[in-house]
C-alpha cells in the first residue's frame, strides 16, 4: 500500500475487515453504562495507524504530525507492514474459527457467540503463558511483576494480544490519533485530559495530580 495515499485516506482495512475488527474490539472493551471501544472509535485509531507513516507521531505543539524520513521512515514502514499482515492473517483465522464453532462470520454473531469465539482464540495464548510460567518456576525464577507499560514489540505479538493492545490504545489515546472519540475512554477512567497536546506541551496542563501522593491520600491509606 502506498503510504502517502493510505495516510491521506486514513484507511487500511476493507469494509469486511474493518467490520470484523470493530466487532472484536467491541467485545474486548464492551459498552455498558459507559461507552466502550466501539463508541470511542478504537477502530478509527487502528485503521489510521496502519494506513501509513504520515500519522505516527503527533507534534507536541498540536500543529500536525512529524514527517518521518530516512532510516526511521523505513523502520516504521517495515513495522506497520508486519502488523498489517498479522491482522490480515488474524482476521481470516478469526472468521474461520467463528464458522467452525458458531456457524457464521464473526461480525454476524451475537455477543455471546462472539465471546465464545474470542475465548477459544485466547486459549492457546493462555496455555503458552502458563507453560512459560511453569518453566520459569521449575528453573527457580520468580514470576515477573505485572508490566506497567507495553514492552513487547508489536511485531512480536500474535493477533489476539495485538488486538487487545490496540483496543486499549484506541480507547485511551489522545484523540488526535483518531480514537478516544469524545474523550469516552478518558471519561470512563475519570481522567479529564488536556484540551490539546499543545496545552500539555506548553505547561498549561499537568498530570501530576493523578500521580503525586498527597497528605490526604496518606491519611486515607491510599499512599505508601
mmCIF file of N, CA, C and O in Angstrom, residues 104-174:
data_model
loop_
_atom_site.group_PDB
_atom_site.id
_atom_site.type_symbol
_atom_site.label_atom_id
_atom_site.label_comp_id
_atom_site.label_asym_id
_atom_site.label_seq_id
_atom_site.Cartn_x
_atom_site.Cartn_y
_atom_site.Cartn_z
ATOM 1 N N UNK A 104 -20.969 -19.024 11.527
ATOM 2 C CA UNK A 104 -21.098 -17.778 10.785
ATOM 3 C C UNK A 104 -19.889 -16.894 10.938
ATOM 4 O O UNK A 104 -18.991 -17.170 11.756
ATOM 5 N N UNK A 105 -19.831 -15.838 10.131
ATOM 6 C CA UNK A 105 -18.750 -14.864 10.240
ATOM 7 C C UNK A 105 -18.809 -14.173 11.606
ATOM 8 O O UNK A 105 -19.896 -13.949 12.150
ATOM 9 N N UNK A 106 -17.659 -13.822 12.125
ATOM 10 C CA UNK A 106 -17.589 -13.289 13.485
ATOM 11 C C UNK A 106 -18.503 -12.086 13.681
ATOM 12 O O UNK A 106 -19.239 -12.009 14.668
ATOM 13 N N UNK A 107 -18.471 -11.139 12.762
ATOM 14 C CA UNK A 107 -19.239 -9.904 12.935
ATOM 15 C C UNK A 107 -20.744 -10.149 12.864
ATOM 16 O O UNK A 107 -21.522 -9.299 13.312
ATOM 17 N N UNK A 108 -21.167 -11.294 12.336
ATOM 18 C CA UNK A 108 -22.594 -11.593 12.217
ATOM 19 C C UNK A 108 -23.151 -12.310 13.440
ATOM 20 O O UNK A 108 -24.373 -12.486 13.546
ATOM 21 N N UNK A 109 -22.278 -12.733 14.360
ATOM 22 C CA UNK A 109 -22.722 -13.483 15.522
ATOM 23 C C UNK A 109 -23.276 -12.550 16.592
ATOM 24 O O UNK A 109 -22.957 -11.355 16.618
ATOM 25 N N UNK A 110 -24.075 -13.110 17.503
ATOM 26 C CA UNK A 110 -24.490 -12.307 18.645
ATOM 27 C C UNK A 110 -23.331 -12.207 19.636
ATOM 28 O O UNK A 110 -22.302 -12.880 19.482
ATOM 29 N N UNK A 111 -23.474 -11.362 20.623
ATOM 30 C CA UNK A 111 -22.360 -11.067 21.522
ATOM 31 C C UNK A 111 -21.893 -12.297 22.298
ATOM 32 O O UNK A 111 -20.690 -12.497 22.491
ATOM 33 N N UNK A 112 -22.820 -13.124 22.743
ATOM 34 C CA UNK A 112 -22.446 -14.311 23.500
ATOM 35 C C UNK A 112 -21.610 -15.258 22.642
ATOM 36 O O UNK A 112 -20.607 -15.822 23.105
ATOM 37 N N UNK A 113 -22.001 -15.428 21.388
ATOM 38 C CA UNK A 113 -21.245 -16.296 20.478
ATOM 39 C C UNK A 113 -19.872 -15.690 20.174
ATOM 40 O O UNK A 113 -18.872 -16.409 20.097
ATOM 41 N N UNK A 114 -19.836 -14.380 19.997
ATOM 42 C CA UNK A 114 -18.549 -13.720 19.772
ATOM 43 C C UNK A 114 -17.603 -13.929 20.949
ATOM 44 O O UNK A 114 -16.407 -14.185 20.768
ATOM 45 N N UNK A 115 -18.134 -13.847 22.158
ATOM 46 C CA UNK A 115 -17.312 -14.063 23.347
ATOM 47 C C UNK A 115 -16.757 -15.484 23.382
ATOM 48 O O UNK A 115 -15.608 -15.709 23.768
ATOM 49 N N UNK A 116 -17.559 -16.452 22.981
ATOM 50 C CA UNK A 116 -17.090 -17.840 22.962
ATOM 51 C C UNK A 116 -15.967 -18.022 21.947
ATOM 52 O O UNK A 116 -14.992 -18.736 22.199
ATOM 53 N N UNK A 117 -16.102 -17.384 20.806
ATOM 54 C CA UNK A 117 -15.056 -17.493 19.783
ATOM 55 C C UNK A 117 -13.759 -16.844 20.273
ATOM 56 O O UNK A 117 -12.675 -17.418 20.120
ATOM 57 N N UNK A 118 -13.857 -15.664 20.860
ATOM 58 C CA UNK A 118 -12.654 -14.992 21.366
ATOM 59 C C UNK A 118 -12.011 -15.794 22.488
ATOM 60 O O UNK A 118 -10.779 -15.859 22.584
ATOM 61 N N UNK A 119 -12.823 -16.425 23.334
ATOM 62 C CA UNK A 119 -12.278 -17.256 24.407
ATOM 63 C C UNK A 119 -11.516 -18.445 23.824
ATOM 64 O O UNK A 119 -10.439 -18.812 24.313
ATOM 65 N N UNK A 120 -12.065 -19.032 22.769
ATOM 66 C CA UNK A 120 -11.384 -20.151 22.116
ATOM 67 C C UNK A 120 -10.099 -19.691 21.447
ATOM 68 O O UNK A 120 -9.089 -20.401 21.459
ATOM 69 N N UNK A 121 -10.123 -18.502 20.869
ATOM 70 C CA UNK A 121 -8.932 -17.959 20.231
ATOM 71 C C UNK A 121 -7.862 -17.627 21.268
ATOM 72 O O UNK A 121 -6.665 -17.761 21.010
ATOM 73 N N UNK A 122 -8.313 -17.235 22.452
ATOM 74 C CA UNK A 122 -7.389 -16.856 23.515
ATOM 75 C C UNK A 122 -6.750 -18.066 24.190
ATOM 76 O O UNK A 122 -5.652 -17.962 24.738
ATOM 77 N N UNK A 123 -7.400 -19.206 24.152
ATOM 78 C CA UNK A 123 -6.954 -20.371 24.923
ATOM 79 C C UNK A 123 -5.501 -20.762 24.633
ATOM 80 O O UNK A 123 -4.728 -20.971 25.578
ATOM 81 N N UNK A 124 -5.075 -20.855 23.366
ATOM 82 C CA UNK A 124 -3.665 -21.205 23.127
ATOM 83 C C UNK A 124 -2.696 -20.165 23.689
ATOM 84 O O UNK A 124 -1.602 -20.520 24.138
ATOM 85 N N UNK A 125 -3.087 -18.893 23.667
ATOM 86 C CA UNK A 125 -2.232 -17.838 24.219
ATOM 87 C C UNK A 125 -2.076 -18.030 25.719
ATOM 88 O O UNK A 125 -0.973 -17.932 26.268
ATOM 89 N N UNK A 126 -3.186 -18.300 26.397
ATOM 90 C CA UNK A 126 -3.159 -18.541 27.837
ATOM 91 C C UNK A 126 -2.325 -19.772 28.170
ATOM 92 O O UNK A 126 -1.549 -19.784 29.132
ATOM 93 N N UNK A 127 -2.498 -20.834 27.380
ATOM 94 C CA UNK A 127 -1.740 -22.064 27.624
ATOM 95 C C UNK A 127 -0.246 -21.810 27.476
ATOM 96 O O UNK A 127 0.568 -22.316 28.266
ATOM 97 N N UNK A 128 0.122 -21.024 26.481
ATOM 98 C CA UNK A 128 1.537 -20.703 26.274
ATOM 99 C C UNK A 128 2.090 -19.895 27.442
ATOM 100 O O UNK A 128 3.214 -20.121 27.895
ATOM 101 N N UNK A 129 1.295 -18.954 27.948
ATOM 102 C CA UNK A 129 1.739 -18.162 29.091
ATOM 103 C C UNK A 129 1.947 -19.050 30.315
ATOM 104 O O UNK A 129 2.928 -18.893 31.053
ATOM 105 N N UNK A 130 1.031 -19.970 30.538
ATOM 106 C CA UNK A 130 1.154 -20.865 31.689
ATOM 107 C C UNK A 130 2.390 -21.754 31.553
ATOM 108 O O UNK A 130 3.081 -22.041 32.539
ATOM 109 N N UNK A 131 2.670 -22.224 30.338
ATOM 110 C CA UNK A 131 3.852 -23.052 30.115
ATOM 111 C C UNK A 131 5.131 -22.281 30.417
ATOM 112 O O UNK A 131 6.061 -22.807 31.035
ATOM 113 N N UNK A 132 5.167 -21.015 30.002
ATOM 114 C CA UNK A 132 6.352 -20.199 30.290
ATOM 115 C C UNK A 132 6.512 -19.982 31.786
ATOM 116 O O UNK A 132 7.617 -20.043 32.317
ATOM 117 N N UNK A 133 5.393 -19.715 32.470
ATOM 118 C CA UNK A 133 5.454 -19.506 33.909
ATOM 119 C C UNK A 133 5.892 -20.769 34.636
ATOM 120 O O UNK A 133 6.685 -20.713 35.582
ATOM 121 N N UNK A 134 5.394 -21.922 34.190
ATOM 122 C CA UNK A 134 5.776 -23.188 34.818
ATOM 123 C C UNK A 134 7.250 -23.480 34.597
ATOM 124 O O UNK A 134 7.953 -23.937 35.508
ATOM 125 N N UNK A 135 7.730 -23.212 33.380
ATOM 126 C CA UNK A 135 9.144 -23.438 33.088
ATOM 127 C C UNK A 135 10.025 -22.525 33.924
ATOM 128 O O UNK A 135 11.075 -22.937 34.428
ATOM 129 N N UNK A 136 9.585 -21.273 34.098
ATOM 130 C CA UNK A 136 10.359 -20.332 34.902
ATOM 131 C C UNK A 136 10.383 -20.764 36.363
ATOM 132 O O UNK A 136 11.413 -20.699 37.040
ATOM 133 N N UNK A 137 9.227 -21.240 36.858
ATOM 134 C CA UNK A 137 9.156 -21.694 38.247
ATOM 135 C C UNK A 137 10.033 -22.912 38.463
ATOM 136 O O UNK A 137 10.724 -23.036 39.486
ATOM 137 N N UNK A 138 10.034 -23.840 37.488
ATOM 138 C CA UNK A 138 10.859 -25.045 37.608
ATOM 139 C C UNK A 138 12.344 -24.705 37.600
ATOM 140 O O UNK A 138 13.155 -25.393 38.220
ATOM 141 N N UNK A 139 12.685 -23.622 36.913
ATOM 142 C CA UNK A 139 14.091 -23.202 36.846
ATOM 143 C C UNK A 139 14.483 -22.328 38.025
ATOM 144 O O UNK A 139 15.633 -21.897 38.139
ATOM 145 N N UNK A 140 13.506 -22.029 38.904
ATOM 146 C CA UNK A 140 13.806 -21.249 40.097
ATOM 147 C C UNK A 140 13.694 -19.757 39.919
ATOM 148 O O UNK A 140 14.156 -18.992 40.772
ATOM 149 N N UNK A 141 13.059 -19.328 38.814
ATOM 150 C CA UNK A 141 12.893 -17.899 38.587
ATOM 151 C C UNK A 141 11.559 -17.444 39.160
ATOM 152 O O UNK A 141 10.553 -18.145 39.046
ATOM 153 N N UNK A 142 11.566 -16.272 39.767
ATOM 154 C CA UNK A 142 10.322 -15.709 40.289
ATOM 155 C C UNK A 142 9.454 -15.248 39.129
ATOM 156 O O UNK A 142 9.969 -14.802 38.100
ATOM 157 N N UNK A 143 8.132 -15.347 39.257
ATOM 158 C CA UNK A 143 7.257 -14.848 38.185
ATOM 159 C C UNK A 143 7.450 -13.358 38.004
ATOM 160 O O UNK A 143 7.700 -12.639 38.972
ATOM 161 N N UNK A 144 7.372 -12.873 36.773
ATOM 162 C CA UNK A 144 7.583 -11.447 36.527
ATOM 163 C C UNK A 144 6.487 -10.600 37.142
ATOM 164 O O UNK A 144 5.340 -11.035 37.276
ATOM 165 N N UNK A 145 6.861 -9.387 37.548
ATOM 166 C CA UNK A 145 5.868 -8.438 38.037
ATOM 167 C C UNK A 145 5.004 -7.963 36.879
ATOM 168 O O UNK A 145 5.457 -7.905 35.737
ATOM 169 N N UNK A 146 3.739 -7.629 37.136
ATOM 170 C CA UNK A 146 2.890 -7.107 36.058
ATOM 171 C C UNK A 146 3.518 -5.865 35.435
ATOM 172 O O UNK A 146 3.997 -4.985 36.140
ATOM 173 N N UNK A 147 3.518 -5.825 34.122
ATOM 174 C CA UNK A 147 4.138 -4.697 33.428
ATOM 175 C C UNK A 147 3.279 -3.455 33.550
ATOM 176 O O UNK A 147 2.054 -3.525 33.452
ATOM 177 N N UNK A 148 3.918 -2.300 33.775
ATOM 178 C CA UNK A 148 3.195 -1.042 33.834
ATOM 179 C C UNK A 148 2.992 -0.452 32.447
ATOM 180 O O UNK A 148 2.178 0.429 32.252
ATOM 181 N N UNK A 149 3.752 -0.910 31.487
ATOM 182 C CA UNK A 149 3.577 -0.428 30.131
ATOM 183 C C UNK A 149 3.925 -1.552 29.159
ATOM 184 O O UNK A 149 4.539 -2.534 29.530
ATOM 185 N N UNK A 150 3.491 -1.392 27.923
ATOM 186 C CA UNK A 150 3.734 -2.413 26.926
ATOM 187 C C UNK A 150 5.208 -2.437 26.564
ATOM 188 O O UNK A 150 5.775 -1.442 26.133
ATOM 189 N N UNK A 151 5.858 -3.594 26.758
ATOM 190 C CA UNK A 151 7.278 -3.688 26.449
ATOM 191 C C UNK A 151 7.551 -4.608 25.265
ATOM 192 O O UNK A 151 8.629 -4.571 24.689
ATOM 193 N N UNK A 152 6.605 -5.471 24.924
ATOM 194 C CA UNK A 152 6.793 -6.357 23.787
ATOM 195 C C UNK A 152 6.570 -5.576 22.493
ATOM 196 O O UNK A 152 5.644 -4.785 22.383
ATOM 197 N N UNK A 153 7.444 -5.797 21.523
ATOM 198 C CA UNK A 153 7.298 -5.127 20.240
ATOM 199 C C UNK A 153 6.046 -5.636 19.538
ATOM 200 O O UNK A 153 5.713 -6.826 19.591
ATOM 201 N N UNK A 154 5.349 -4.740 18.892
ATOM 202 C CA UNK A 154 4.136 -5.125 18.172
ATOM 203 C C UNK A 154 4.398 -6.267 17.200
ATOM 204 O O UNK A 154 3.575 -7.168 17.048
ATOM 205 N N UNK A 155 5.542 -6.219 16.536
ATOM 206 C CA UNK A 155 5.862 -7.214 15.526
ATOM 207 C C UNK A 155 5.990 -8.610 16.120
ATOM 208 O O UNK A 155 5.922 -9.606 15.396
ATOM 209 N N UNK A 156 6.202 -8.691 17.440
ATOM 210 C CA UNK A 156 6.379 -9.993 18.093
ATOM 211 C C UNK A 156 5.080 -10.560 18.635
ATOM 212 O O UNK A 156 5.058 -11.699 19.124
ATOM 213 N N UNK A 157 3.999 -9.796 18.570
ATOM 214 C CA UNK A 157 2.735 -10.230 19.157
ATOM 215 C C UNK A 157 1.886 -10.999 18.146
ATOM 216 O O UNK A 157 1.856 -10.673 16.959
ATOM 217 N N UNK A 158 1.185 -12.005 18.651
ATOM 218 C CA UNK A 158 0.206 -12.699 17.831
ATOM 219 C C UNK A 158 -1.049 -11.825 17.695
ATOM 220 O O UNK A 158 -1.187 -10.801 18.371
ATOM 221 N N UNK A 159 -1.958 -12.280 16.861
ATOM 222 C CA UNK A 159 -3.115 -11.458 16.513
ATOM 223 C C UNK A 159 -3.915 -10.988 17.722
ATOM 224 O O UNK A 159 -4.196 -9.794 17.870
ATOM 225 N N UNK A 160 -4.317 -11.917 18.600
ATOM 226 C CA UNK A 160 -5.208 -11.513 19.689
ATOM 227 C C UNK A 160 -4.528 -10.572 20.684
ATOM 228 O O UNK A 160 -5.116 -9.534 21.033
ATOM 229 N N UNK A 161 -3.318 -10.866 21.172
ATOM 230 C CA UNK A 161 -2.661 -9.887 22.058
ATOM 231 C C UNK A 161 -2.458 -8.534 21.387
ATOM 232 O O UNK A 161 -2.564 -7.488 22.033
ATOM 233 N N UNK A 162 -2.183 -8.558 20.089
ATOM 234 C CA UNK A 162 -2.017 -7.311 19.342
ATOM 235 C C UNK A 162 -3.324 -6.533 19.294
ATOM 236 O O UNK A 162 -3.355 -5.312 19.499
ATOM 237 N N UNK A 163 -4.416 -7.245 19.061
ATOM 238 C CA UNK A 163 -5.721 -6.601 19.001
ATOM 239 C C UNK A 163 -6.109 -6.022 20.359
ATOM 240 O O UNK A 163 -6.655 -4.917 20.440
ATOM 241 N N UNK A 164 -5.815 -6.751 21.435
ATOM 242 C CA UNK A 164 -6.109 -6.243 22.777
ATOM 243 C C UNK A 164 -5.312 -4.972 23.043
ATOM 244 O O UNK A 164 -5.843 -3.977 23.556
ATOM 245 N N UNK A 165 -4.023 -4.991 22.694
ATOM 246 C CA UNK A 165 -3.177 -3.806 22.877
ATOM 247 C C UNK A 165 -3.746 -2.609 22.129
ATOM 248 O O UNK A 165 -3.900 -1.515 22.697
ATOM 249 N N UNK A 166 -4.092 -2.794 20.876
ATOM 250 C CA UNK A 166 -4.563 -1.671 20.059
ATOM 251 C C UNK A 166 -5.961 -1.216 20.480
ATOM 252 O O UNK A 166 -6.294 -0.035 20.328
ATOM 253 N N UNK A 167 -6.759 -2.130 20.994
ATOM 254 C CA UNK A 167 -8.072 -1.726 21.502
ATOM 255 C C UNK A 167 -7.898 -0.796 22.692
ATOM 256 O O UNK A 167 -8.575 0.244 22.789
ATOM 257 N N UNK A 168 -7.001 -1.137 23.595
ATOM 258 C CA UNK A 168 -6.739 -0.280 24.751
ATOM 259 C C UNK A 168 -6.177 1.060 24.309
ATOM 260 O O UNK A 168 -6.579 2.118 24.809
ATOM 261 N N UNK A 169 -5.243 1.027 23.361
ATOM 262 C CA UNK A 169 -4.656 2.276 22.887
ATOM 263 C C UNK A 169 -5.710 3.143 22.218
ATOM 264 O O UNK A 169 -5.758 4.361 22.434
ATOM 265 N N UNK A 170 -6.550 2.542 21.388
ATOM 266 C CA UNK A 170 -7.577 3.304 20.704
ATOM 267 C C UNK A 170 -8.621 3.860 21.647
ATOM 268 O O UNK A 170 -9.231 4.896 21.378
ATOM 269 N N UNK A 171 -8.831 3.182 22.770
ATOM 270 C CA UNK A 171 -9.811 3.628 23.756
ATOM 271 C C UNK A 171 -9.271 4.781 24.597
ATOM 272 O O UNK A 171 -10.022 5.678 24.992
ATOM 273 N N UNK A 172 -7.952 4.780 24.851
ATOM 274 C CA UNK A 172 -7.376 5.724 25.812
ATOM 275 C C UNK A 172 -6.405 6.739 25.204
ATOM 276 O O UNK A 172 -5.880 7.583 25.925
ATOM 277 N N UNK A 173 -6.162 6.680 23.901
ATOM 278 C CA UNK A 173 -5.158 7.557 23.287
ATOM 279 C C UNK A 173 -5.603 9.016 23.295
ATOM 280 O O UNK A 173 -6.769 9.337 23.529
ATOM 281 N N UNK A 174 -4.641 9.900 23.029
ATOM 282 C CA UNK A 174 -5.007 11.280 22.767
ATOM 283 C C UNK A 174 -5.901 11.299 21.525
ATOM 284 O O UNK A 174 -5.592 10.642 20.522
#
